C-alpha positions as a Markdown table, in Angstrom:
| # | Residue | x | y | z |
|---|---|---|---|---|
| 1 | Unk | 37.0 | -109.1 | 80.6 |
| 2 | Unk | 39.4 | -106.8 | 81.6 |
| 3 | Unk | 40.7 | -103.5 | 79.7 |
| 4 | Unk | 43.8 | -105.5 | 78.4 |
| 5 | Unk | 41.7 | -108.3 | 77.1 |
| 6 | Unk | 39.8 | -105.7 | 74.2 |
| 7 | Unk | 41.2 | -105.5 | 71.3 |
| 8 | Unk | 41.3 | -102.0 | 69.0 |
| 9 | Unk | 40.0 | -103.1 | 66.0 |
| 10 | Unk | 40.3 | -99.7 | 64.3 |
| 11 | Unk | 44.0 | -99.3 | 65.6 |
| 12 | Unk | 45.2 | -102.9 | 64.1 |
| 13 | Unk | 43.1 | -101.9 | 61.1 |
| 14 | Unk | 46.0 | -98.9 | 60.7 |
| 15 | Unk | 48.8 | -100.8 | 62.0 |
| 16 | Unk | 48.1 | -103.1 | 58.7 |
| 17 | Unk | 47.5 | -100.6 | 56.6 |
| 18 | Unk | 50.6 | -99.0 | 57.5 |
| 19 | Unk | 52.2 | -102.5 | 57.7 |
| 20 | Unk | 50.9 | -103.1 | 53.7 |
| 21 | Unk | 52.3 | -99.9 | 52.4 |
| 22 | Unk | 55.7 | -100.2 | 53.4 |
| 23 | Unk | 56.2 | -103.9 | 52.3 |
| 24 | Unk | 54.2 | -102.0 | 48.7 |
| 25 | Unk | 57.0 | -99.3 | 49.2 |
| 26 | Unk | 60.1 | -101.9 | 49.7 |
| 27 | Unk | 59.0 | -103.8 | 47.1 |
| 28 | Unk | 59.0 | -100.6 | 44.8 |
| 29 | Unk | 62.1 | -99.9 | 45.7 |
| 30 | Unk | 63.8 | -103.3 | 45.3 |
| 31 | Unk | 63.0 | -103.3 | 42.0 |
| 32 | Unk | 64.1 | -100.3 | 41.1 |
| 33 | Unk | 67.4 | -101.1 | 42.6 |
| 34 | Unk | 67.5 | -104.3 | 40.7 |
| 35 | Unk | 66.5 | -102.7 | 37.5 |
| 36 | Unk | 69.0 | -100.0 | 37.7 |
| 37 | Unk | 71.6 | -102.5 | 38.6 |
| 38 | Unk | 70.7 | -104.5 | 35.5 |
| 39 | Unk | 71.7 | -101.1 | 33.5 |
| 40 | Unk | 74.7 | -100.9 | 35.2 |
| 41 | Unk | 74.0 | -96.5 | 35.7 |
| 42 | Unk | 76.6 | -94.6 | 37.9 |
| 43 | Unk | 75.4 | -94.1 | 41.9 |
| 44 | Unk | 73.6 | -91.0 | 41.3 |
| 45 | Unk | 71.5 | -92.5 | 38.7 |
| 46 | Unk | 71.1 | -95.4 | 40.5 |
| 47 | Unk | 69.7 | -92.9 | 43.2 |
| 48 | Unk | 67.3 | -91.0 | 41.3 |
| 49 | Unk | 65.9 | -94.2 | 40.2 |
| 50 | Unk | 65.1 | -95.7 | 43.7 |
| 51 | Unk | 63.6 | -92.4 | 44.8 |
| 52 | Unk | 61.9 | -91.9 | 41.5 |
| 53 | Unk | 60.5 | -95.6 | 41.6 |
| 54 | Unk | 56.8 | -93.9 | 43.0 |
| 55 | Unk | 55.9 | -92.0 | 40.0 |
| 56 | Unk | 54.1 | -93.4 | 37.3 |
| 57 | Unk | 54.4 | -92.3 | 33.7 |
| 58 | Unk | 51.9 | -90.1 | 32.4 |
| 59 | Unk | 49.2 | -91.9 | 29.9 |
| 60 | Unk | 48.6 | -90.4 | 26.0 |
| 61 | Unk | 45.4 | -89.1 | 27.6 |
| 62 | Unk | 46.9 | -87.2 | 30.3 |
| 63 | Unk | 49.4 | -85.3 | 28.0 |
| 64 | Unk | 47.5 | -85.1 | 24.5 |
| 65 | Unk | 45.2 | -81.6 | 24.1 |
| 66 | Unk | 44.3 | -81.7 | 27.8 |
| 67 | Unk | 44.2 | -78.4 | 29.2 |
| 68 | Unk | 46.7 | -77.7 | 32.1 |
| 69 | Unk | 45.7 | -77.3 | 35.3 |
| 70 | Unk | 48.8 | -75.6 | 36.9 |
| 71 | Unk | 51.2 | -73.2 | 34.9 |
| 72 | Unk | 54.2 | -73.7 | 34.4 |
| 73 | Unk | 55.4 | -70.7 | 36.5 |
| 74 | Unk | 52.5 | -69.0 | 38.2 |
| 75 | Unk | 54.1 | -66.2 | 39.0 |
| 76 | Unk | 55.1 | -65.4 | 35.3 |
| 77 | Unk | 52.7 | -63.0 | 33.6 |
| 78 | Unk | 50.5 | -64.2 | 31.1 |
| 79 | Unk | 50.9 | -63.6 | 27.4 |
| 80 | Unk | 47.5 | -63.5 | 26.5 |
């Protein structure tokens, strides 16, 4: 067998995983294009949308009585 003969498992390994994210991340964004078509929004909406179409919405859990783990503004001073 020769050196051209091997085959780099680990680097096709990342080459489809690379390959699978970006056909997730078209889809994503095809939707979103088709959804904001659908509401008929002007361009820059229609912009936010697709680049927006990553984010999830938060869940009750996440927002209701749950302690924040960043401030607001960090820099502020606190009031306490």
């Amino acid at each position: 067998m020769s050196q051209h003969d091997v085959i780099d498992f680990s680097a096709l390994e990342r080459e489809l995983q690379a390959a699978v994210e970006s056909e997730r991340r078209n889809r994503r964004e095809n939707e979103a294009k088709l959804r904001a078509v659908g509401q008929r929004v002007a361009y820059d909406q229609f912009r936010d949308l697709v680049l927006a179409c990553h984010l999830k919405p938060l869940e009750k859990k996440d927002k209701d009585g749950a302690p924040r783990k960043q401030p607001w503004n960090p820099v502020a001073p606190s009031n306490k």
